[in-house]
Structures are given as C-alpha cells and as structure tokens.
Amino acid sequence: MVFIPPNTSTAVFIDNYHPNFGGPGVNLQTGAPSPTSYVYDDGSGLSVFGTEYNLNTNGLRKLRPQSNTFCSAGSFFSDGTLLNIAGAEPGPNGVAQGFDKLRTYSAGPCSGTCKQDWVEQTAKLQHTRWYPTAQTLTDGSILVVGGSNVGGLVLNEANINVPTYEIVYQDGHKPPIPVLLPILEFTAAQNLVPGKSYNLYPILHLLPNPSASNEIFTVAGNQTIIWDYTKNTAVKALPDTPLQPRTFPSSATSVLLPLIAPDYDPTVLVCGGSSGDIPDPRALDDCYTINPLDPSPVWESTDVMPNGPQTMSDGILLPDGTVLILNGGRVGSGGGFMADDPVFQPILYNSTAPAGDRFTTLPGTTIPRLYHSTATLLPSGEVLVAGSNPAVGYSADGKVPGGQTSTYPTEYRVEIFSPPYISANVRPIIASPPMIGYNSTFQVEATLSDRSVNGKTQVVLSHPGFHTHGVAMGQRMVMMEHTTVANSNSISVTSPGNASVMPPGVYLLFVVNNGVPSEGVWIKLTS
C-alpha cells in the first residue's frame, strides 16, 4: 500500500508486521533480501511495517502503526490528511487487530525533515471490515464500503460478508449508522457465484452532478449501479460488467478517465482482471468503457491489451490524459501467490486515439510485480512502482514459502518509471496560488525556459490517491477551462464547478504544453 502525503517529497508504505528483510542490505541488482531483518529500534524485534521513503534522497524513515494495516483502505480528508481504514489480525509486541481501526497520517509541509507518524484514532469503524474501499465525499467526509469481517480468505462468504457502508468524519462527530448496499448482499447458496461473492474492494468513482450529490458509480462482482450515499438510494441501475466479475479476487483495473470542463462527462475504463472460473480463473485481456450518465448506458468494447491478459494491474492517470497500466500477472487471479507469469512491460492507453491504436507498449522492467505490488503518480510526473508477493520468509532456491509453486519471492526494491514525456528537452515551469475555491477564476504563471508556453495547453488538477491491490482509491483528474492572458506568462483558469467534480482536498496542479507536463505543484481546493 502506498500514498503520497501532500506537500511533501515523500511516499509512505504500509503492509504487515510479518518478518521484513527489506531496508538497508537489499541487493538492488538481484533483489536478494537483506541478511538481517529490518526491525524497529525499540529492542522488541518487531519488523518494520510502515516506512516513509524520501523521493529526493532515497532515504528511509521507520513509521510505527499501532494496529495491523494489512489489506486496509485509504482516502484523504480535505486538509490532505490520509485516513487509513481497517486492516487485519493482531500481531506480536502489542500490534492490535486492525479490522475496526482508523489511523491518520498528516500532510505537509514539514518544517525541515518530516517527523509525523501514524496516529491511532479513538473512534472506530462501526462494522469490522477487511478489504473495504474508501472514497472522499463532497463534504470532505470519507465513505467506507463493503468488505468481510474475517481476514485471510481470498473468497468472501455470506456468513462473513459486510454488505454495508458507513461514513467517517474528520472532526469525530457521531456518524449515521451503517447502511445496507443491496448489490453487496448474497446468500450462502451464492458463495460460489462470482458475480455476487467476488465483491471485495468494490470499485467506486464519484460522478459529477449539478447538485454536488454523492452519486457514486459502484461495481461489486459484476453488478453495477449509481448509488447516492447520502440519500441512501439507487440513482440508476447500470448493465452488469461484461462476461465476468471485476472486483477482488477478479482484480480488474478501473479508472475514471480525466473529466474535461465544462461538461465533465464521466467515462469509466475497466481492463483485464480474472474470470470467475472456479478453481482455475483465467486472466483477461479485454477492456470496456461506459458513460454512466448517458440516458441508456452500455459497456462498449475498446482495444484489447496488446501484451495479453493482465490481472491485478495498476492504472495510473498521467497528467497528459493517458492511462499507464502496469504490474500484475498474466495467469491466475488476485490473492496471495494466486497469480503467476509477471507483467513486465507497461502499456499506455490513450482514449482519444482511434480504435485499434489506443494502446502503446512501453519499455519494460526486469522486476516481477505480482500480488500487493503497487504504483502511484509522483509530483514530478513520474510513477513510483514497488512491492510484490509479501511473504513470511525465504527459501534457498528463491521460491516463496509454504509449498507454493511461484518462484517470485517478496520484492523490496522501488523503481521510478518515466513516461515518454519525461525525456522532453524542455518542460513548463509553473507557479500558482496555494488555495482556490470552486467555480472561480485564478491565475497560473507558466513558462518554457525563457519564453511563454505556446501551442496546445491544458491545466490539470490531479489526485494521486491511495493504492493497494490494483485499486486506486480517490484517484481522479480534471482538465480545467482556461485562457491565456495576452502579452504575459499568465493563464486564467476556471476551477471545478462543484465538489462532485473534485471533492475538497489538496491536489497536484500541472500545466501540460503540447503533451509535456510541468512538475506538479500542490494546491488546496476548498469550499
């Protein structure tokens, strides 16, 4: 699991308390683990399961969650604070169970070196949850949807299913009681019906609407709906996802494509994942789009992924409007050591290209990135990539423990992927105000070395989100209306119309000139 705390030059990782042979001592060429466990400095022998990674120096700082963060969820409050939600079983040395826990991690800017750590909240979830999904709502509160109340299982079952959602407020005031979400319900007789029981880490995308309501595109298994999570009612029933379930353990890649002003028409892209064939799921190569707000929405087939099937892949919205899809496997499904044949070559999806030409294959890595691999957009416009197959130990031949057949052990190395635009000779340099409101005009200064930007220009707000299990919680992007100011380096920009387009929060602002983005600067969007 990874996220970028706003207004910092760091990335934060969390995982499990199991023995950790990362940290100093890992062979960066071969990936061989450190000969000694990476532990906290308190003499307990407890392995580190929270780390701050400095993007400028490659330095590590140990962080100490008080409860197990494994298989948790996350989303951001409006001030940039990350709320980490739920988790897994208790561990040694006082590591509490995480199923009902709420933890926060503060945003920057930091005075000198960042020193913040995880803060365990006194408030708890009303229902215990494992593998839920989170989404920031239009008032800045955070929605938590679904999950099960027992960890360690790949398939959900009716007797442990949690078919509800609840809301968490930053100020700690009492939330409403959890509410049933009908598409999460199933019976014991449906335990092996993938369209029903494959409902962990549901897909959530907040949809733009004139009233700034919390109308959210939601997928659980293969069931798809727009649900108003404030009025607690269905807005629109949508067609089932084509052919197969798409949520965990099917683990498809889903993104809300960039919203483009002034209409902000939403299009959802879903690619790959795994079939519901029990016990031998097939990884999939198909991709579909749907516009949920069309009068009669349909799933439309778009280009298939050019390198074959992919499951558990990450979809990253890049500031030029394309989608980078990387990580995952070509065989199997989500779940510990249930996928194989790693995806080494990233692919780039361009929704504006003609059919048949929407995917481009990019240079590959040599590092396998399977279960629990992750990726996130960085302020530089690059993409951080990390993780794979967390395990309790190692064997002499490099195979994972427990008699599994996979030969891809836990991966501790971090990579930085550079999209094609990083090689541009000149990138825009920008300056912006630190804070903007909704539906208002603000000025951005943008230059190219010693001259003004020229040609096709876009001004983009982006939230990198919280990433785990191929799910990018809260990731979204909007391309704003703008005009250039004559005889100056100024661009006059109109901010998003309301909080259903972009919830209140701290975002990265990019100026993209002829397909080449600036580095992002942090800007707060507030009501």
C-alpha positions as MATLAB code, in Angstrom:
seq = 'MVFIPPNTSTAVFIDNYHPNFGGPGVNLQTGAPSPTSYVYDDGSGLSVFGTEYNLNTNGLRKLRPQSNTFCSAGSFFSDGTLLNIAGAEPGPNGVAQGFDKLRTYSAGPCSGTCKQDWVEQTAKLQHTRWYPTAQTLTDGSILVVGGSNVGGLVLNEANINVPTYEIVYQDGHKPPIPVLLPILEFTAAQNLVPGKSYNLYPILHLLPNPSASNEIFTVAGNQTIIWDYTKNTAVKALPDTPLQPRTFPSSATSVLLPLIAPDYDPTVLVCGGSSGDIPDPRALDDCYTINPLDPSPVWESTDVMPNGPQTMSDGILLPDGTVLILNGGRVGSGGGFMADDPVFQPILYNSTAPAGDRFTTLPGTTIPRLYHSTATLLPSGEVLVAGSNPAVGYSADGKVPGGQTSTYPTEYRVEIFSPPYISANVRPIIASPPMIGYNSTFQVEATLSDRSVNGKTQVVLSHPGFHTHGVAMGQRMVMMEHTTVANSNSISVTSPGNASVMPPGVYLLFVVNNGVPSEGVWIKLTS';
ca = [
       0.000    0.000    0.000;
       1.341    3.423   -0.913;
       0.338    7.087   -0.947;
       1.967   10.500   -1.344;
       1.385   12.857    1.625;
       0.546   16.252    0.062;
       3.129   18.994    0.328;
       5.968   16.563    0.990;
       8.701   14.935   -1.083;
       7.943   11.523    0.390;
       5.994    8.340   -0.275;
       4.566    6.284    2.584;
       4.321    2.479    2.528;
       2.385    0.241    4.923;
       1.905   -3.524    4.960;
       2.036   -6.330    7.549;
       4.064   -6.967   10.723;
       5.497  -10.243    9.345;
       9.305  -10.584    9.189;
      10.737   -7.947    6.903;
      14.071   -8.468    5.150;
      13.987   -5.175    3.275;
      15.616   -1.931    4.264;
      19.415   -1.472    4.102;
      21.117   -4.612    2.871;
      18.832   -5.496   -0.045;
      20.809   -6.203   -3.226;
      19.407   -3.666   -5.688;
      20.729   -5.600   -8.688;
      19.446   -9.084   -7.856;
      16.691   -8.305   -5.369;
      18.212  -10.643   -2.792;
      16.906   -9.706    0.654;
      18.903   -8.264    3.487;
      20.600  -10.939    5.617;
      19.140   -9.314    8.727;
      15.546   -8.410    9.479;
      14.536   -4.755    9.207;
      13.205   -4.070   12.714;
      12.180   -1.177   14.930;
      14.792    0.413   17.170;
      12.998   -0.272   20.473;
      14.593   -3.682   21.054;
      11.301   -5.540   20.532;
      12.478   -7.326   17.387;
       9.233   -6.339   15.660;
       9.640   -5.979   11.901;
       9.001   -2.582   10.350;
       5.583   -2.398    8.670;
       5.400    1.318    7.960;
       8.051    3.313    6.097;
       8.500    6.832    4.762;
      10.568    6.869    1.572;
      12.298   10.138    0.676;
      11.922   10.736   -3.053;
      14.908   13.077   -3.161;
      17.471   11.133   -1.146;
      16.187    7.507   -1.310;
      16.364    7.553    2.489;
      14.035    5.528    4.731;
      12.336    6.531    7.984;
      10.631    3.893   10.115;
       6.969    4.545   10.919;
       5.032    2.703   13.613;
       1.315    1.986   13.146;
      -0.245    0.715   16.391;
      -2.556   -1.749   14.639;
      -2.220   -4.077   11.670;
      -2.623   -2.144    8.414;
      -2.544   -5.213    6.128;
      -5.219   -5.174    3.382;
      -6.615   -1.819    4.538;
      -8.194    1.089    2.656;
      -7.460    4.799    2.482;
      -8.700    8.191    1.389;
      -7.882   11.835    2.135;
      -9.626   14.446    4.238;
      -9.884   17.956    2.803;
      -6.705   19.192    4.554;
      -4.623   16.421    2.959;
      -4.620   14.103    5.979;
      -4.737   10.446    4.940;
      -7.319    8.296    6.734;
      -6.233    4.646    6.768;
      -9.140    2.308    7.386;
      -9.426   -1.264    8.712;
      -6.705   -3.910    8.457;
      -6.087   -7.442    9.668;
      -5.323   -9.741   12.608;
      -3.360   -8.772   15.757;
       0.367   -9.373   15.896;
       3.213   -9.588   18.386;
       4.617   -6.813   20.597;
       1.316   -5.052   21.047;
       0.280   -4.776   17.378;
      -3.512   -4.538   17.691;
      -6.011   -6.057   15.302;
      -6.883   -3.591   12.571;
     -10.349   -4.688   11.417;
     -12.192   -1.778   13.065;
      -9.347    0.720   13.323;
      -8.939    4.243   11.963;
      -5.467    5.794   11.616;
      -4.391    9.177   10.277;
      -1.192   10.448    8.700;
      -0.709   14.207    8.382;
       0.132   16.091    5.228;
       2.995   18.568    4.904;
       4.539   20.989    4.525;
       7.097   19.876    7.075;
       9.398   22.209    8.959;
      12.677   20.711    7.826;
      12.623   16.911    7.903;
       9.174   15.346    8.118;
       8.607   13.768   11.533;
       4.913   12.857   11.529;
       3.861    9.279   12.283;
       0.648    7.265   12.323;
      -1.960    8.393   14.858;
      -4.442    5.772   16.038;
      -7.883    7.353   16.409;
     -10.105    6.761   19.427;
     -13.106    6.477   17.097;
     -13.522    3.122   15.381;
     -15.421    1.710   12.458;
     -18.951    0.674   13.364;
     -18.507   -2.604   11.478;
     -15.306   -4.642   11.326;
     -14.005   -4.715    7.740;
     -11.287   -6.393    5.678;
     -10.800   -5.384    2.014;
     -13.178   -2.380    2.007;
     -12.931    0.586   -0.376;
     -12.865    4.266    0.622;
     -13.899    7.460   -1.202;
     -13.804   11.116   -0.137;
     -17.283   12.658   -0.326;
     -18.350   16.133   -1.406;
     -18.362   17.484    2.169;
     -14.853   16.135    2.856;
     -16.005   13.170    4.941;
     -14.905    9.665    3.942;
     -17.115    6.817    2.789;
     -16.176    3.208    3.617;
     -17.867    0.440    1.592;
     -18.066   -3.333    1.964;
     -15.503   -5.911    2.995;
     -15.674   -9.002    5.147;
     -15.236   -9.365    8.902;
     -12.585  -12.105    8.749;
      -9.137  -11.823    7.180;
      -7.093  -14.359    5.286;
      -9.720  -15.606    2.831;
      -9.490  -14.954   -0.909;
     -13.206  -15.534   -1.493;
     -15.840  -13.739    0.528;
     -18.627  -15.826    2.052;
     -22.142  -14.934    3.131;
     -21.510  -15.575    6.830;
     -18.592  -13.098    6.968;
     -19.760  -10.631    4.297;
     -20.216   -6.997    5.374;
     -22.775   -5.636    2.881;
     -22.910   -2.121    4.334;
     -21.299    1.279    4.101;
     -20.527    3.916    6.697;
     -19.107    7.439    6.874;
     -16.178    8.797    8.904;
     -15.891   12.485    9.801;
     -12.582   14.185   10.468;
     -13.873   16.100   13.477;
     -15.003   12.857   15.092;
     -18.686   13.724   15.370;
     -21.114   10.839   15.508;
     -21.803    9.357   12.071;
     -25.066    7.794   10.921;
     -25.429    4.055   11.435;
     -24.135    1.801    8.621;
     -26.490    1.358    5.673;
     -27.141   -1.747    3.602;
     -25.910   -1.625   -0.019;
     -28.068   -4.178   -1.863;
     -25.518   -5.181   -4.510;
     -23.155   -6.349   -1.751;
     -25.655   -8.871   -0.390;
     -25.550  -12.579   -1.206;
     -26.663  -15.845    0.374;
     -24.738  -18.978    1.363;
     -26.096  -20.619   -1.774;
     -24.334  -17.861   -3.762;
     -20.918  -18.245   -2.125;
     -19.529  -19.677   -5.376;
     -21.454  -17.320   -7.664;
     -18.656  -14.928   -8.712;
     -20.970  -12.110   -9.784;
     -22.155  -11.965   -6.174;
     -19.374  -13.162   -3.871;
     -16.405  -11.628   -5.727;
     -17.276   -8.321   -4.085;
     -14.215   -7.293   -2.047;
     -12.538   -3.938   -2.716;
     -15.585   -2.681   -4.671;
     -14.947   -0.132   -7.439;
     -16.055    3.413   -6.538;
     -15.986    6.542   -8.731;
     -17.699    9.764   -7.595;
     -19.677   11.162  -10.552;
     -20.076   14.867  -11.419;
     -23.600   16.187  -10.984;
     -25.197   19.670  -10.772;
     -26.361   19.308   -7.152;
     -22.955   18.105   -5.852;
     -24.611   14.965   -4.505;
     -22.626   11.898   -3.506;
     -23.701    9.879   -6.533;
     -21.092    7.166   -6.959;
     -20.527    4.640   -9.732;
     -20.188    1.334   -7.878;
     -19.182   -2.167   -9.002;
     -19.372   -5.264   -6.775;
     -18.728   -8.578   -8.524;
     -20.336   -7.910  -11.902;
     -23.173   -5.762  -10.529;
     -23.048   -2.069  -11.397;
     -25.087    0.800  -10.036;
     -25.067    4.536   -9.363;
     -25.874    4.941   -5.659;
     -26.455    8.134   -3.681;
     -24.515    7.505   -0.474;
     -26.092   10.472    1.315;
     -29.730    9.848    0.396;
     -29.114    6.083    0.677;
     -30.895    5.255   -2.534;
     -30.272    3.993   -6.046;
     -29.895    6.689   -8.678;
     -29.645    4.352  -11.664;
     -29.187    0.646  -12.290;
     -26.475    0.011  -14.879;
     -25.690   -3.047  -17.012;
     -23.570   -5.748  -15.388;
     -19.890   -5.709  -16.274;
     -19.385   -7.768  -19.448;
     -18.934  -11.529  -19.065;
     -17.038  -11.584  -15.771;
     -16.907  -10.126  -12.269;
     -14.326   -7.340  -11.999;
     -13.716   -6.831   -8.263;
     -11.430   -8.820   -5.944;
     -10.328  -11.538   -6.436;
     -11.035  -10.840  -10.126;
      -8.983   -7.658   -9.618;
      -9.595   -5.705  -12.818;
      -8.034   -2.295  -13.413;
     -10.544    0.578  -13.294;
     -10.096    4.328  -13.659;
     -12.402    7.277  -14.116;
     -10.925    8.903  -17.220;
      -9.994   12.598  -16.905;
     -13.011   14.870  -16.536;
     -12.911   17.635  -19.119;
     -14.505   21.033  -18.480;
     -17.017   22.451  -18.961;
     -19.263   19.370  -19.154;
     -17.192   16.946  -17.036;
     -18.808   13.975  -18.791;
     -17.578   10.861  -16.944;
     -16.266    7.767  -18.684;
     -15.140    4.712  -16.702;
     -12.479    2.379  -18.119;
     -12.249   -1.240  -16.914;
      -9.466   -3.520  -18.185;
      -8.494   -7.123  -17.559;
      -8.788   -8.923  -14.274;
      -9.692  -12.590  -13.977;
     -12.621  -14.785  -14.889;
     -14.941  -16.384  -12.368;
     -13.904  -19.901  -13.340;
     -13.535  -21.773  -10.048;
     -10.947  -23.118   -9.190;
      -8.917  -22.112  -12.263;
      -9.555  -18.452  -13.110;
      -8.237  -17.087  -16.392;
      -6.579  -13.692  -16.627;
      -8.348  -11.428  -19.146;
      -7.150   -9.063  -21.877;
     -10.395   -7.192  -22.616;
     -11.166   -3.525  -21.940;
     -14.509   -1.740  -21.788;
     -15.752    1.786  -21.232;
     -19.098    3.084  -20.012;
     -20.535    6.586  -19.661;
     -22.750    6.143  -16.592;
     -24.696    9.368  -17.180;
     -25.797    8.520  -20.712;
     -29.587    8.110  -20.994;
     -29.091    4.403  -21.768;
     -25.567    3.469  -20.636;
     -23.851    0.475  -22.213;
     -20.456   -1.153  -21.793;
     -18.572   -0.630  -25.046;
     -15.605   -2.757  -26.039;
     -12.416   -0.791  -26.617;
      -8.992   -2.096  -27.649;
      -7.713   -5.283  -26.014;
      -4.476   -5.047  -24.067;
      -1.669   -5.640  -26.572;
       0.581   -7.775  -24.375;
      -2.078  -10.295  -23.472;
      -4.083  -10.930  -20.295;
      -3.387   -8.908  -17.142;
      -4.808   -9.242  -13.637;
      -4.047   -7.173  -10.510;
      -2.580   -4.368  -12.647;
      -2.413   -0.729  -11.528;
      -3.991    2.016  -13.633;
      -2.316    5.418  -13.186;
      -3.784    8.647  -14.569;
      -0.926   10.636  -16.112;
      -1.141   14.432  -16.403;
      -1.171   14.294  -20.215;
      -4.538   12.489  -20.000;
      -3.292    8.992  -20.795;
      -3.554    5.937  -18.524;
      -0.476    3.905  -17.611;
      -1.281    0.235  -16.881;
       1.489   -1.801  -15.245;
       2.202   -4.571  -12.709;
       0.245   -7.778  -12.178;
       0.277  -11.230  -13.746;
      -0.886  -12.972  -16.903;
      -2.043  -16.115  -15.136;
      -4.390  -16.617  -12.188;
      -6.163  -14.025  -10.053;
      -5.881  -11.793   -7.014;
      -4.884  -13.376   -3.693;
      -1.639  -14.431   -2.068;
       0.533  -16.283   -4.611;
      -2.507  -16.934   -6.827;
      -1.046  -15.153   -9.860;
       1.998  -16.010  -11.953;
       3.757  -15.047  -15.201;
       4.514  -11.413  -14.280;
       3.673   -8.444  -16.489;
       6.986   -6.772  -17.264;
       6.003   -4.259  -19.977;
       3.776   -1.280  -19.140;
       1.131   -0.192  -21.614;
      -0.262    3.284  -22.236;
      -3.962    3.829  -23.028;
      -4.995    6.942  -24.970;
      -8.774    7.314  -25.013;
      -8.628    9.986  -27.735;
      -6.780    7.786  -30.254;
      -8.673    5.917  -32.984;
      -9.953    2.440  -32.197;
      -7.182   -0.080  -32.747;
      -4.473    2.461  -31.869;
      -5.324    3.285  -28.266;
      -2.589    1.189  -26.632;
       1.169    1.660  -26.842;
       3.644   -0.806  -25.341;
       6.441    0.868  -23.380;
       9.905   -0.301  -22.258;
       9.736   -2.995  -19.608;
      11.263   -3.791  -16.250;
      13.063   -6.934  -15.141;
      11.450   -6.943  -11.695;
       8.306   -9.054  -11.200;
       5.380   -7.163   -9.666;
       2.636   -9.586   -8.594;
       0.306   -9.634   -5.553;
       0.496   -6.495   -3.379;
       2.551   -4.657   -5.984;
       1.607   -1.014   -6.225;
       2.220    2.227   -8.104;
       1.396    5.922   -7.776;
       1.852    9.181   -9.669;
       4.572   11.468   -8.300;
       4.659   15.288   -8.372;
       7.467   15.005  -10.948;
       5.060   13.310  -13.378;
       6.966   10.051  -12.942;
       5.434    6.910  -11.423;
       6.684    5.101   -8.328;
       6.468    1.279   -8.539;
       7.041   -1.115   -5.628;
       6.199   -4.380   -3.904;
       5.249   -7.954   -4.799;
       4.259  -11.171   -3.026;
       4.667  -10.268    0.669;
       5.707  -13.435    2.473;
       6.888  -14.593    5.877;
      10.306  -15.863    4.840;
      12.597  -17.120    2.107;
      13.864  -20.418    0.784;
      17.335  -21.149   -0.535;
      16.141  -21.557   -4.133;
      14.193  -18.297   -4.139;
      10.775  -19.937   -4.198;
       8.093  -18.494   -1.969;
       7.409  -20.364    1.280;
       4.559  -22.724    2.090;
       4.934  -25.158   -0.788;
       3.644  -22.712   -3.406;
       4.802  -23.126   -6.995;
       5.500  -19.452   -7.699;
       9.186  -18.592   -7.970;
       8.748  -14.884   -7.333;
       9.591  -14.051   -3.692;
       8.868  -10.858   -1.796;
      10.192   -7.809   -3.654;
      11.592   -4.871   -1.688;
      13.090   -2.766   -4.475;
      11.462    0.505   -5.527;
      11.517    1.692   -9.143;
      10.678    5.009  -10.757;
       9.032    4.731  -14.185;
       9.483    7.671  -16.560;
       6.645    8.131  -19.078;
       7.704    9.258  -22.560;
       7.162   12.952  -21.807;
       9.933   12.925  -19.166;
      12.501   12.827  -21.995;
      11.333   16.204  -23.378;
      14.109   18.771  -23.648;
      12.006   21.493  -22.020;
       9.133   21.219  -19.564;
       6.846   24.031  -18.400;
       7.749   25.790  -15.160;
       4.715   26.957  -13.204;
       3.601   28.924  -10.167;
       0.104   29.036   -8.700;
      -1.785   30.307   -5.647;
      -1.773   27.914   -2.662;
      -5.572   27.770   -2.424;
      -8.579   28.088   -4.740;
     -12.358   27.837   -4.373;
     -14.965   26.223   -6.587;
     -16.202   27.788   -9.834;
     -13.758   30.656   -9.516;
     -11.017   32.152  -11.649;
      -7.361   32.050  -10.659;
      -4.041   32.785  -12.346;
      -1.236   30.361  -13.128;
       2.168   31.519  -14.345;
       3.737   29.175  -16.924;
       6.949   29.500  -18.922;
       9.176   27.375  -21.135;
      12.715   28.369  -20.125;
      12.817   31.972  -21.327;
       9.534   32.111  -23.224;
       5.805   31.694  -22.743;
       4.039   28.400  -23.377;
       2.590   28.092  -26.856;
       0.531   25.596  -28.819;
      -1.918   23.190  -27.169;
      -2.091   23.803  -23.431;
      -4.050   22.028  -20.688;
      -4.325   22.900  -16.996;
      -4.876   19.807  -14.890;
      -5.821   19.065  -11.284;
      -4.847   15.552  -10.210;
      -5.167   13.466   -7.062;
      -2.761   10.505   -6.961;
      -4.978    8.579   -4.489;
      -4.281    5.658   -2.139;
      -3.162    2.450   -3.871;
      -3.492   -1.194   -2.909;
      -4.467   -4.463   -4.648;
      -4.699   -2.676   -8.008;
      -7.341   -0.287   -6.614;
      -6.632    3.460   -6.773;
      -8.922    4.911   -4.099;
      -9.678    8.576   -4.709;
      -7.515    8.878   -7.833;
      -9.099   11.400  -10.208;
      -8.182   14.152  -12.650;
      -9.875   17.167  -14.207;
      -8.827   19.295  -17.176;
      -9.995   22.843  -16.429;
     -11.194   25.649  -18.663;
      -8.573   28.320  -19.246;
      -7.484   31.221  -21.450;
      -4.052   32.701  -21.971;
      -3.545   36.302  -20.898;
      -2.174   38.431  -23.732;
       1.405   39.676  -23.501;
       2.150   37.731  -20.333;
       3.046   34.309  -18.939;
      -0.312   34.106  -17.178;
      -3.067   31.594  -17.763;
      -6.514   32.433  -16.428;
      -8.069   29.202  -15.146;
     -11.608   28.358  -14.021;
     -11.691   25.895  -11.133;
     -14.041   22.870  -10.972;
     -17.723   23.744  -10.751;
     -18.525   21.896   -7.535;
     -17.305   19.212   -5.138;
     -18.762   16.314   -7.141;
     -16.195   17.102   -9.847;
     -13.303   17.203   -7.365;
     -14.021   16.826   -3.633;
     -12.368   19.353   -1.313;
      -8.740   18.425   -0.852;
      -5.102   19.040   -1.707;
      -4.259   18.345   -5.346;
      -1.388   18.423   -7.792;
      -1.672   21.160  -10.427;
       0.042   20.556  -13.778;
       0.289   22.647  -16.923;
       0.637   20.433  -19.997;
       2.067   22.060  -23.108;
       1.992   20.098  -26.360;
       1.755   16.855  -24.394;
       4.576   17.687  -21.971;
       3.575   18.395  -18.355;
       5.254   20.627  -15.841;
       6.154   19.216  -12.485;
       3.122   19.317  -10.231;
       2.629   21.917   -7.508;
       0.342   21.321   -4.538;
      -2.817   23.430   -4.365;
      -5.760   23.275   -1.974;
      -9.300   23.194   -3.366;
     -11.804   24.297   -0.758;
     -15.372   25.483   -0.366;
];
